Short mmCIF file of C-alpha atoms and ligand atoms in Angstrom, two decimals:
data_model
loop_
_atom_site.label_atom_id
_atom_site.label_comp_id
_atom_site.label_asym_id
_atom_site.label_seq_id
_atom_site.Cartn_x
_atom_site.Cartn_y
_atom_site.Cartn_z
CA MET H 311 13.98 10.81 15.25
CA SER H 312 14.20 7.35 16.89
CA ASN H 313 11.20 7.92 19.19
CA HIS H 314 9.20 9.65 16.52
CA THR H 315 5.69 8.25 16.13
CA TYR H 316 4.29 8.47 12.64
CA ALA H 317 0.93 10.11 12.03
CA PRO H 318 -1.93 7.97 10.63
CA ALA H 319 -1.49 9.44 7.12
CA THR H 320 2.06 8.05 7.14
CA VAL H 321 1.15 4.71 8.72
CA VAL H 322 -1.44 3.94 6.03
CA VAL H 323 1.27 4.36 3.39
CA HIS H 324 4.25 2.73 5.10
CA GLY H 325 2.94 0.36 7.76
CA ASN H 326 5.93 -0.89 9.73
CA HIS H 327 8.37 -0.48 6.81
CA PRO H 328 8.37 -4.06 5.49
CA LYS H 329 11.43 -4.91 3.42
CA ASN H 330 10.06 -6.60 0.32
CA PRO H 331 12.00 -9.19 -1.74
CA ALA H 332 13.98 -7.65 -4.64
CA GLY H 333 13.35 -4.22 -3.14
CA ALA H 334 9.79 -4.20 -4.45
CA LEU H 335 7.98 -1.01 -3.41
CA ALA H 336 4.54 -2.62 -3.59
CA ALA H 337 3.77 -5.73 -1.56
CA PRO H 338 4.43 -8.93 -3.54
CA ILE H 339 1.45 -11.27 -3.85
CA PHE H 340 2.49 -14.64 -2.41
CA GLN H 341 0.03 -16.73 -4.38
CA THR H 342 0.74 -20.01 -2.63
CA SER H 343 -1.27 -22.37 -0.49
CA THR H 344 1.69 -23.96 1.27
CA PHE H 345 5.36 -23.32 2.17
CA VAL H 346 8.21 -25.75 1.63
CA PHE H 347 10.21 -26.75 4.73
CA ASP H 348 13.99 -27.18 4.65
CA SER H 349 13.74 -30.35 6.75
CA ALA H 350 11.30 -32.53 8.68
CA GLU H 351 12.72 -31.00 11.87
CA GLN H 352 11.95 -27.49 10.64
CA GLY H 353 8.36 -28.47 9.74
CA GLY H 354 7.89 -30.01 13.17
CA SER H 355 9.37 -26.95 14.90
CA ARG H 356 7.04 -24.59 13.03
CA PHE H 357 4.00 -26.66 13.93
CA ALA H 358 5.18 -26.77 17.54
CA GLY H 359 5.50 -22.97 17.55
CA LYS H 360 9.23 -23.22 18.32
CA GLU H 361 10.33 -21.59 15.08
CA ASP H 362 8.84 -18.63 13.23
CA GLY H 363 7.91 -19.13 9.60
CA PHE H 364 5.01 -19.82 7.32
CA ILE H 365 3.40 -23.27 7.15
CA TYR H 366 0.16 -23.13 5.17
CA SER H 367 -1.83 -20.12 3.99
CA ARG H 368 -4.83 -20.84 6.23
CA LEU H 369 -2.47 -20.18 9.16
CA GLY H 370 -0.66 -17.23 7.61
CA ASN H 371 0.70 -15.82 4.35
CA PRO H 372 3.36 -13.12 3.84
CA THR H 373 1.11 -10.75 1.85
CA THR H 374 -1.74 -11.12 4.32
CA ARG H 375 0.72 -10.78 7.20
CA GLN H 376 1.98 -7.44 5.90
CA LEU H 377 -1.62 -6.23 5.82
CA GLU H 378 -2.38 -7.56 9.32
CA GLU H 379 0.66 -5.73 10.70
CA LYS H 380 -0.44 -2.47 9.10
CA VAL H 381 -4.00 -2.75 10.43
CA ALA H 382 -2.72 -3.62 13.94
CA LEU H 383 -0.60 -0.45 13.84
CA LEU H 384 -3.53 1.65 12.63
CA GLU H 385 -5.85 0.41 15.37
CA GLY H 386 -3.12 0.52 18.03
CA GLY H 387 -3.45 -3.21 18.77
CA GLU H 388 -0.68 -5.74 19.36
CA ASP H 389 -1.85 -8.01 16.57
CA CYS H 390 -4.50 -8.45 13.89
CA THR H 391 -6.06 -11.41 12.10
CA ALA H 392 -7.46 -10.99 8.59
CA PHE H 393 -10.63 -12.82 7.53
CA SER H 394 -12.35 -13.29 4.19
CA SER H 395 -15.32 -11.12 5.27
CA GLY H 396 -16.50 -8.89 8.08
CA MET H 397 -18.92 -11.63 9.13
CA GLY H 398 -15.98 -14.07 9.14
CA ALA H 399 -14.15 -11.72 11.53
CA ILE H 400 -17.19 -11.28 13.77
CA SER H 401 -18.16 -14.96 13.93
CA GLY H 402 -14.50 -16.03 14.25
CA THR H 403 -14.03 -13.59 17.12
CA VAL H 404 -17.16 -14.34 19.13
CA LEU H 405 -16.94 -18.11 18.61
CA SER H 406 -13.31 -18.10 19.79
CA ILE H 407 -14.20 -16.37 23.04
CA LEU H 408 -17.75 -17.38 24.03
CA ARG H 409 -18.73 -20.74 25.50
CA CYS H 410 -21.95 -22.40 26.53
CA GLY H 411 -23.26 -20.62 29.65
CA ASP H 412 -21.61 -17.27 28.86
CA HIS H 413 -23.59 -14.06 28.67
CA LEU H 414 -23.20 -11.74 25.66
CA LEU H 415 -24.49 -8.22 26.17
CA ALA H 416 -24.91 -6.48 22.81
CA ASP H 417 -26.41 -3.30 21.47
CA LYS H 418 -29.84 -3.69 19.92
CA THR H 419 -28.82 -1.75 16.81
CA LEU H 420 -26.46 -3.90 14.77
CA TYR H 421 -25.75 -4.76 11.15
CA GLY H 422 -28.49 -7.24 10.13
CA CYS H 423 -26.28 -10.34 9.75
CA THR H 424 -24.53 -9.66 13.08
CA PHE H 425 -27.99 -9.35 14.62
CA ALA H 426 -29.00 -12.69 13.07
CA LEU H 427 -25.80 -14.42 14.29
CA PHE H 428 -26.35 -13.12 17.83
CA THR H 429 -30.08 -13.67 18.16
CA GLU H 430 -30.53 -16.89 16.16
CA LYS H 431 -27.27 -18.86 16.12
CA LEU H 432 -25.43 -18.10 19.37
CA PRO H 433 -28.38 -19.13 21.60
CA GLN H 434 -28.28 -22.54 19.88
CA PHE H 435 -24.80 -22.97 21.40
CA GLY H 436 -26.07 -22.17 24.90
CA ILE H 437 -24.82 -18.59 24.84
CA GLU H 438 -27.24 -16.18 26.48
CA VAL H 439 -27.63 -13.04 24.39
CA GLU H 440 -29.19 -9.88 25.75
CA LEU H 441 -29.75 -6.74 23.67
CA ILE H 442 -29.79 -3.30 25.26
CA ASP H 443 -29.31 0.32 24.29
CA MET H 444 -25.55 0.61 24.76
CA SER H 445 -25.64 4.41 24.42
CA ASN H 446 -27.55 4.50 27.72
CA LEU H 447 -24.94 3.94 30.44
CA ASP H 448 -27.62 3.20 33.06
CA GLU H 449 -28.81 0.26 30.94
CA VAL H 450 -25.24 -0.99 30.67
CA LYS H 451 -24.84 -0.74 34.45
CA ALA H 452 -28.09 -2.61 35.03
CA HIS H 453 -27.27 -5.51 32.70
CA VAL H 454 -23.57 -6.38 33.03
CA ARG H 455 -23.30 -9.56 35.14
CA PRO H 456 -20.49 -11.62 36.66
CA ASN H 457 -20.78 -14.13 33.78
CA THR H 458 -20.88 -11.46 31.06
CA ARG H 459 -17.99 -12.56 28.87
CA MET H 460 -18.43 -10.06 26.05
CA VAL H 461 -20.00 -6.64 25.53
CA TYR H 462 -20.48 -5.88 21.84
CA PHE H 463 -21.50 -2.75 19.92
CA GLU H 464 -20.77 -0.74 16.78
CA THR H 465 -18.86 2.57 17.08
CA VAL H 466 -21.52 4.17 14.90
CA ALA H 467 -24.50 1.83 14.69
CA ASN H 468 -25.82 0.48 11.41
CA PRO H 469 -28.19 2.04 10.34
CA SER H 470 -29.37 4.45 13.06
CA MET H 471 -25.99 6.23 13.48
CA LYS H 472 -26.19 5.93 17.25
CA VAL H 473 -22.77 6.58 18.83
CA THR H 474 -21.80 4.69 21.98
CA ASP H 475 -19.40 6.20 24.51
CA ILE H 476 -16.61 3.62 24.21
CA ALA H 477 -14.54 5.02 27.10
CA ALA H 478 -17.46 5.13 29.54
CA VAL H 479 -18.80 1.66 28.65
CA SER H 480 -15.34 0.06 28.75
CA ALA H 481 -14.45 1.66 32.11
CA HIS H 482 -17.68 0.49 33.72
CA VAL H 483 -17.60 -3.01 32.25
CA HIS H 484 -13.98 -3.58 33.33
CA SER H 485 -14.69 -2.31 36.83
CA VAL H 486 -17.49 -4.81 37.47
CA ALA H 487 -16.59 -7.71 35.15
CA PRO H 488 -12.80 -7.74 34.63
CA GLN H 489 -12.93 -10.91 32.48
CA CYS H 490 -15.40 -9.33 30.06
CA LEU H 491 -14.05 -8.37 26.63
CA VAL H 492 -15.46 -5.16 25.19
CA THR H 493 -15.68 -5.74 21.44
CA VAL H 494 -16.34 -2.86 19.06
CA ASP H 495 -17.23 -3.04 15.37
CA ASN H 496 -15.35 -0.01 14.02
CA THR H 497 -16.48 -0.42 10.39
CA PHE H 498 -18.45 2.84 10.10
CA ALA H 499 -15.73 5.00 11.65
CA SER H 500 -12.45 3.39 10.55
CA PRO H 501 -9.29 3.95 12.64
CA MET H 502 -8.95 7.38 11.02
CA LEU H 503 -11.86 8.61 13.15
CA VAL H 504 -11.82 6.42 16.28
CA LYS H 505 -9.39 3.94 17.85
CA PRO H 506 -11.58 1.94 20.23
CA LEU H 507 -8.61 0.14 21.84
CA SER H 508 -7.13 3.46 22.94
CA LEU H 509 -10.47 4.28 24.60
CA GLY H 510 -10.46 1.05 26.63
CA ALA H 511 -12.04 -1.58 24.35
CA ASP H 512 -10.40 -5.03 24.18
CA ILE H 513 -11.16 -6.15 20.62
CA VAL H 514 -11.92 -4.26 17.41
CA VAL H 515 -13.59 -5.96 14.46
CA HIS H 516 -14.02 -4.60 10.95
CA SER H 517 -15.71 -5.23 7.70
CA ALA H 518 -12.72 -4.23 5.57
CA THR H 519 -15.06 -4.50 2.59
CA LYS H 520 -15.93 -0.91 3.44
CA TYR H 521 -13.64 2.09 4.13
CA LEU H 522 -10.42 0.14 4.74
CA ASN H 523 -10.35 -1.25 1.21
CA GLY H 524 -12.48 1.60 -0.08
CA HIS H 525 -12.88 0.64 -3.72
CA GLY H 526 -15.83 -1.74 -3.77
CA ASP H 527 -13.86 -4.69 -5.11
CA VAL H 528 -13.07 -6.87 -2.09
CA ILE H 529 -14.94 -8.65 0.72
CA ALA H 530 -12.78 -8.86 3.85
CA GLY H 531 -12.66 -8.47 7.63
CA PHE H 532 -10.28 -7.96 10.56
CA SER H 533 -10.08 -8.63 14.25
CA VAL H 534 -7.52 -6.62 16.26
CA SER H 535 -6.53 -7.08 19.90
CA ARG H 536 -3.81 -8.02 22.42
CA GLY H 537 -1.39 -10.76 21.40
CA ASP H 538 -2.87 -13.51 23.58
CA ILE H 539 -6.46 -12.83 22.49
CA MET H 540 -5.37 -12.60 18.87
CA HIS H 541 -3.54 -15.92 19.13
CA THR H 542 -6.78 -17.58 20.25
CA ILE H 543 -8.83 -15.90 17.53
CA ARG H 544 -6.34 -16.93 14.83
CA MET H 545 -5.78 -20.49 16.05
CA VAL H 546 -9.44 -21.19 16.90
CA GLY H 547 -11.76 -18.73 15.14
CA LEU H 548 -9.82 -18.55 11.89
CA LYS H 549 -7.99 -21.88 11.72
CA ASP H 550 -10.62 -24.28 13.09
CA VAL H 551 -14.05 -22.68 13.39
CA THR H 552 -14.63 -20.55 10.30
CA GLY H 553 -11.63 -21.19 8.03
CA ALA H 554 -12.58 -17.77 6.62
CA VAL H 555 -9.08 -16.97 5.35
CA LEU H 556 -8.31 -13.85 3.33
CA GLY H 557 -6.54 -14.65 0.06
CA PRO H 558 -3.29 -12.89 -0.90
CA GLN H 559 -4.83 -11.13 -3.93
CA GLU H 560 -7.44 -9.52 -1.70
CA ALA H 561 -4.79 -8.69 0.90
CA TYR H 562 -2.78 -6.91 -1.81
CA LEU H 563 -5.81 -4.90 -2.93
CA ILE H 564 -6.52 -3.79 0.63
CA LEU H 565 -2.86 -2.84 1.15
CA ARG H 566 -3.21 -0.67 -1.95
CA GLY H 567 -6.57 0.78 -0.93
CA LEU H 568 -5.37 1.55 2.60
CA LYS H 569 -2.67 3.91 1.34
CA THR H 570 -5.34 6.53 0.61
CA LEU H 571 -7.52 5.89 3.69
CA LYS H 572 -6.64 9.21 5.34
CA VAL H 573 -7.29 11.37 2.27
CA ARG H 574 -10.44 9.42 1.40
CA MET H 575 -11.84 9.75 4.92
CA ASP H 576 -11.06 13.48 5.05
CA ALA H 577 -12.86 14.11 1.76
CA ILE H 578 -15.75 11.78 2.57
CA CYS H 579 -16.34 13.32 6.00
CA GLN H 580 -16.30 16.82 4.55
CA GLY H 581 -18.73 15.81 1.80
CA ALA H 582 -21.02 14.02 4.25
CA MET H 583 -21.24 17.14 6.42
CA GLU H 584 -22.41 19.17 3.41
CA VAL H 585 -24.93 16.53 2.37
CA ALA H 586 -26.24 16.19 5.96
CA LYS H 587 -26.76 19.97 6.18
CA PHE H 588 -28.66 19.90 2.89
CA LEU H 589 -30.88 17.02 4.11
CA ASP H 590 -31.42 18.77 7.43
CA GLN H 591 -32.87 21.86 5.76
CA SER H 592 -34.89 19.97 3.12
CA PRO H 593 -38.68 20.17 3.72
CA ARG H 594 -38.96 16.72 2.06
CA VAL H 595 -36.97 15.05 4.82
CA GLN H 596 -38.53 14.32 8.20
CA LYS H 597 -35.44 13.48 10.20
CA VAL H 598 -31.70 13.23 9.61
CA PHE H 599 -29.52 10.74 11.51
CA PHE H 600 -25.96 12.07 11.39
CA PRO H 601 -23.73 12.38 14.47
CA GLY H 602 -22.22 15.61 13.15
CA LEU H 603 -25.47 17.57 13.51
CA PRO H 604 -25.80 19.27 16.92
CA GLN H 605 -29.35 17.93 17.40
CA HIS H 606 -28.14 14.31 17.12
CA PRO H 607 -28.57 12.76 20.60
CA ASP H 608 -24.96 11.52 20.62
CA TYR H 609 -23.38 14.66 19.15
CA GLU H 610 -21.36 15.36 22.33
CA VAL H 611 -20.04 11.77 22.51
CA ALA H 612 -19.17 11.88 18.81
CA LYS H 613 -17.36 15.21 19.26
CA ARG H 614 -15.39 13.77 22.17
CA GLU H 615 -14.45 10.38 20.73
CA MET H 616 -14.42 10.83 16.95
CA ALA H 617 -11.86 12.87 15.00
CA GLN H 618 -14.54 13.56 12.37
CA PHE H 619 -18.19 12.55 12.08
CA GLY H 620 -17.94 9.97 9.30
CA GLY H 621 -19.45 9.48 5.89
CA MET H 622 -22.65 7.63 6.76
CA ILE H 623 -26.00 9.44 6.88
CA ALA H 624 -29.51 8.07 7.32
CA PHE H 625 -32.68 10.06 6.77
CA GLU H 626 -36.38 9.45 7.07
CA MET H 627 -38.90 10.40 4.43
CA LYS H 628 -42.56 11.03 5.24
CA SER H 629 -43.70 7.58 4.09
CA PHE H 630 -42.39 4.20 2.94
CA GLU H 631 -43.72 4.97 -0.55
CA GLU H 632 -41.78 8.23 -0.72
CA ALA H 633 -38.61 6.50 0.48
CA LYS H 634 -38.99 3.85 -2.23
CA ALA H 635 -39.66 6.50 -4.88
CA VAL H 636 -36.50 8.41 -3.90
CA LEU H 637 -34.43 5.20 -4.23
CA ASN H 638 -35.89 4.67 -7.70
CA ALA H 639 -35.31 8.29 -8.75
CA VAL H 640 -31.61 8.79 -7.96
CA LYS H 641 -29.29 8.90 -10.96
CA LEU H 642 -25.79 9.52 -9.58
CA CYS H 643 -26.08 7.69 -6.26
CA ALA H 644 -25.82 3.94 -6.83
CA LEU H 645 -28.75 1.93 -5.47
CA ALA H 646 -26.67 -0.68 -3.66
CA VAL H 647 -25.92 -2.05 -0.21
CA SER H 648 -22.39 -1.87 1.24
CA LEU H 649 -20.65 1.38 2.12
CA GLY H 650 -17.32 3.16 2.28
CA ASP H 651 -16.69 3.16 -1.46
CA CYS H 652 -15.67 5.99 -3.81
CA GLU H 653 -19.20 5.95 -5.24
CA THR H 654 -22.08 7.29 -3.13
CA LEU H 655 -24.30 4.30 -2.29
CA ILE H 656 -27.95 4.52 -1.28
CA GLN H 657 -30.10 1.73 0.16
CA HIS H 658 -33.22 0.91 2.16
CA PRO H 659 -32.24 -0.84 5.44
CA ALA H 660 -35.71 -2.22 6.33
CA SER H 661 -36.00 -4.18 3.07
CA MET H 662 -32.30 -4.75 2.38
CA THR H 663 -29.45 -4.85 4.97
CA HIS H 664 -31.85 -5.41 7.87
CA SER H 665 -34.55 -7.40 6.06
CA MET H 666 -34.01 -10.32 8.48
CA CYS H 667 -35.29 -8.16 11.37
CA THR H 668 -38.96 -8.08 12.32
CA ARG H 669 -40.88 -4.80 12.39
CA GLU H 670 -40.59 -4.81 16.21
CA GLU H 671 -36.82 -5.41 16.06
CA ILE H 672 -36.46 -2.59 13.55
CA GLU H 673 -38.44 -0.28 15.82
CA ALA H 674 -36.34 -1.31 18.83
CA ALA H 675 -33.21 -0.60 16.79
CA GLY H 676 -34.45 2.97 16.33
CA PHE H 677 -35.49 3.19 12.70
CA SER H 678 -38.39 2.45 10.34
CA ASP H 679 -39.24 1.52 6.76
CA ARG H 680 -39.17 5.25 5.95
CA LEU H 681 -35.39 5.29 6.48
CA ILE H 682 -32.91 5.67 3.64
CA ARG H 683 -29.19 5.13 4.25
CA LEU H 684 -26.52 6.99 2.33
CA SER H 685 -22.80 6.19 2.18
CA VAL H 686 -21.29 9.42 0.91
CA GLY H 687 -18.58 8.84 -1.67
CA LEU H 688 -15.84 10.92 -3.23
CA GLU H 689 -17.92 12.77 -5.82
CA ASP H 690 -18.26 16.55 -5.56
CA PRO H 691 -20.82 17.03 -2.75
CA ALA H 692 -22.72 19.55 -4.92
CA ASP H 693 -23.41 16.76 -7.43
CA ILE H 694 -24.66 14.38 -4.71
CA ILE H 695 -26.93 17.12 -3.36
CA ALA H 696 -28.24 17.92 -6.85
CA ASP H 697 -29.03 14.23 -7.40
CA LEU H 698 -30.93 13.97 -4.11
CA GLN H 699 -32.74 17.23 -4.84
CA GLN H 700 -33.96 16.02 -8.25
CA ALA H 701 -34.96 12.65 -6.72
CA PHE H 702 -37.00 14.44 -4.00
CA GLU H 703 -38.73 16.57 -6.62
CA LYS H 704 -39.63 13.51 -8.66
CA ALA H 705 -40.59 11.32 -5.68
CA CYS H 706 -42.48 13.77 -3.47
CA ARG H 707 -45.26 15.36 -5.43
N1 LCS Z 1370 -20.19 -4.94 10.39
C1 LCS Z 1370 -20.86 -3.89 9.88
C2 LCS Z 1370 -21.06 -2.66 10.73
C3 LCS Z 1370 -21.36 -3.95 8.60
O1 LCS Z 1370 -22.03 -2.90 8.13
C4 LCS Z 1370 -21.17 -5.13 7.83
C5 LCS Z 1370 -21.70 -5.27 6.47
C6 LCS Z 1370 -20.47 -6.20 8.40
C7 LCS Z 1370 -19.99 -6.06 9.69
C8 LCS Z 1370 -20.23 -7.49 7.67
O2 LCS Z 1370 -19.20 -7.32 6.76
P1 LCS Z 1370 -19.02 -8.20 5.42
O3 LCS Z 1370 -19.09 -9.61 5.84
O4 LCS Z 1370 -20.12 -7.84 4.50
O5 LCS Z 1370 -17.66 -7.79 4.95
N2 LCS Z 1370 -22.58 -4.26 6.09
C9 LCS Z 1370 -23.22 -4.13 4.99
C10 LCS Z 1370 -24.13 -3.09 4.74
O6 LCS Z 1370 -24.47 -2.22 5.55
N3 LCS Z 1370 -24.54 -3.18 3.51
O7 LCS Z 1370 -24.07 -4.30 2.88
C11 LCS Z 1370 -23.17 -4.99 3.79
#
């Protein structure tokens, strides 16, 4: 039994078997900003990194630490740093690594705020940002340069559902630019479906607001990587640059939510497949973007690299007006941004999550103002389908 490796369904429940004070089964919430030292020498040693132990909750907290260790295990990384949002994790990660004069090669389809950070803010720091289609390996080969310090993309891109071949991109990037860190936003897939580090990526970032917490009541993020990279991200990106620290209450809620990640993802993926098939055969829908449908351009990559196809679906109506009318006609689906919750959420990327992008940027990212995005929840799929059906009938006359 000693070499036995636990399956993901077990890891989400047990993590690395922390022994809680007083034998508590659930993680205690260490609601404290600071930690009392036994002596001046001990305080000095902790600051000098010569002695393990907590100092101040911006640098680490036992509840948050238990969560970080569980997420590191789930993603197969040496260490993890928790942040108070996904954007905290992304900005903390890139600003820890990139310097003036570096080249960042990123996919052109990204969550809207990541897109804004990369295209508006990073260039102000002298970082050269280039956007390409990362799912096209020839484009990757043509654009990686000796000074490319980071390659960045989303496992399943928000909102076009493009799937990038993590293994192929990582292998090529490392062969021509060994110092380059391949960074993957694994929010849409979660470690239940893909482990980017095991496919060759260097850093994984997450909005834990989504599937990892899973209950729509927390904003949080993670960065996961090797120990040395993580040390830099924690001591620079978290401690000094963003200060975007996750509080212990939120850490507790995510520890609780994570316990059901495997069963939630299984049910959500199964439901999403049924909903995608319904959308695919609906005469009201022009095009369905779901990597689990064989006509999806990245179906083969998704089959190879993903355990299941995920819970996110996008679909295009015939006009912007029809898309808007559908959003106003749904009754069960909640008209809200975010994703990965128990409730099915529906939103309009062009005017909501990606409203900071110009029409040209939206087109380049592979979608339009006719696109609706659906985060399939845990309801009975037949009820989600019935809701969409009645909304189509009302909206498309
Ligand atoms: N990465 C991805 C892929 C995301 O979709 C989001 C948020 C973030 C990072 C940022 O995470 P946050 O700071 O919000 O925790 N995506 C959202 C979305 O599609 N709708 O609302 C938020």
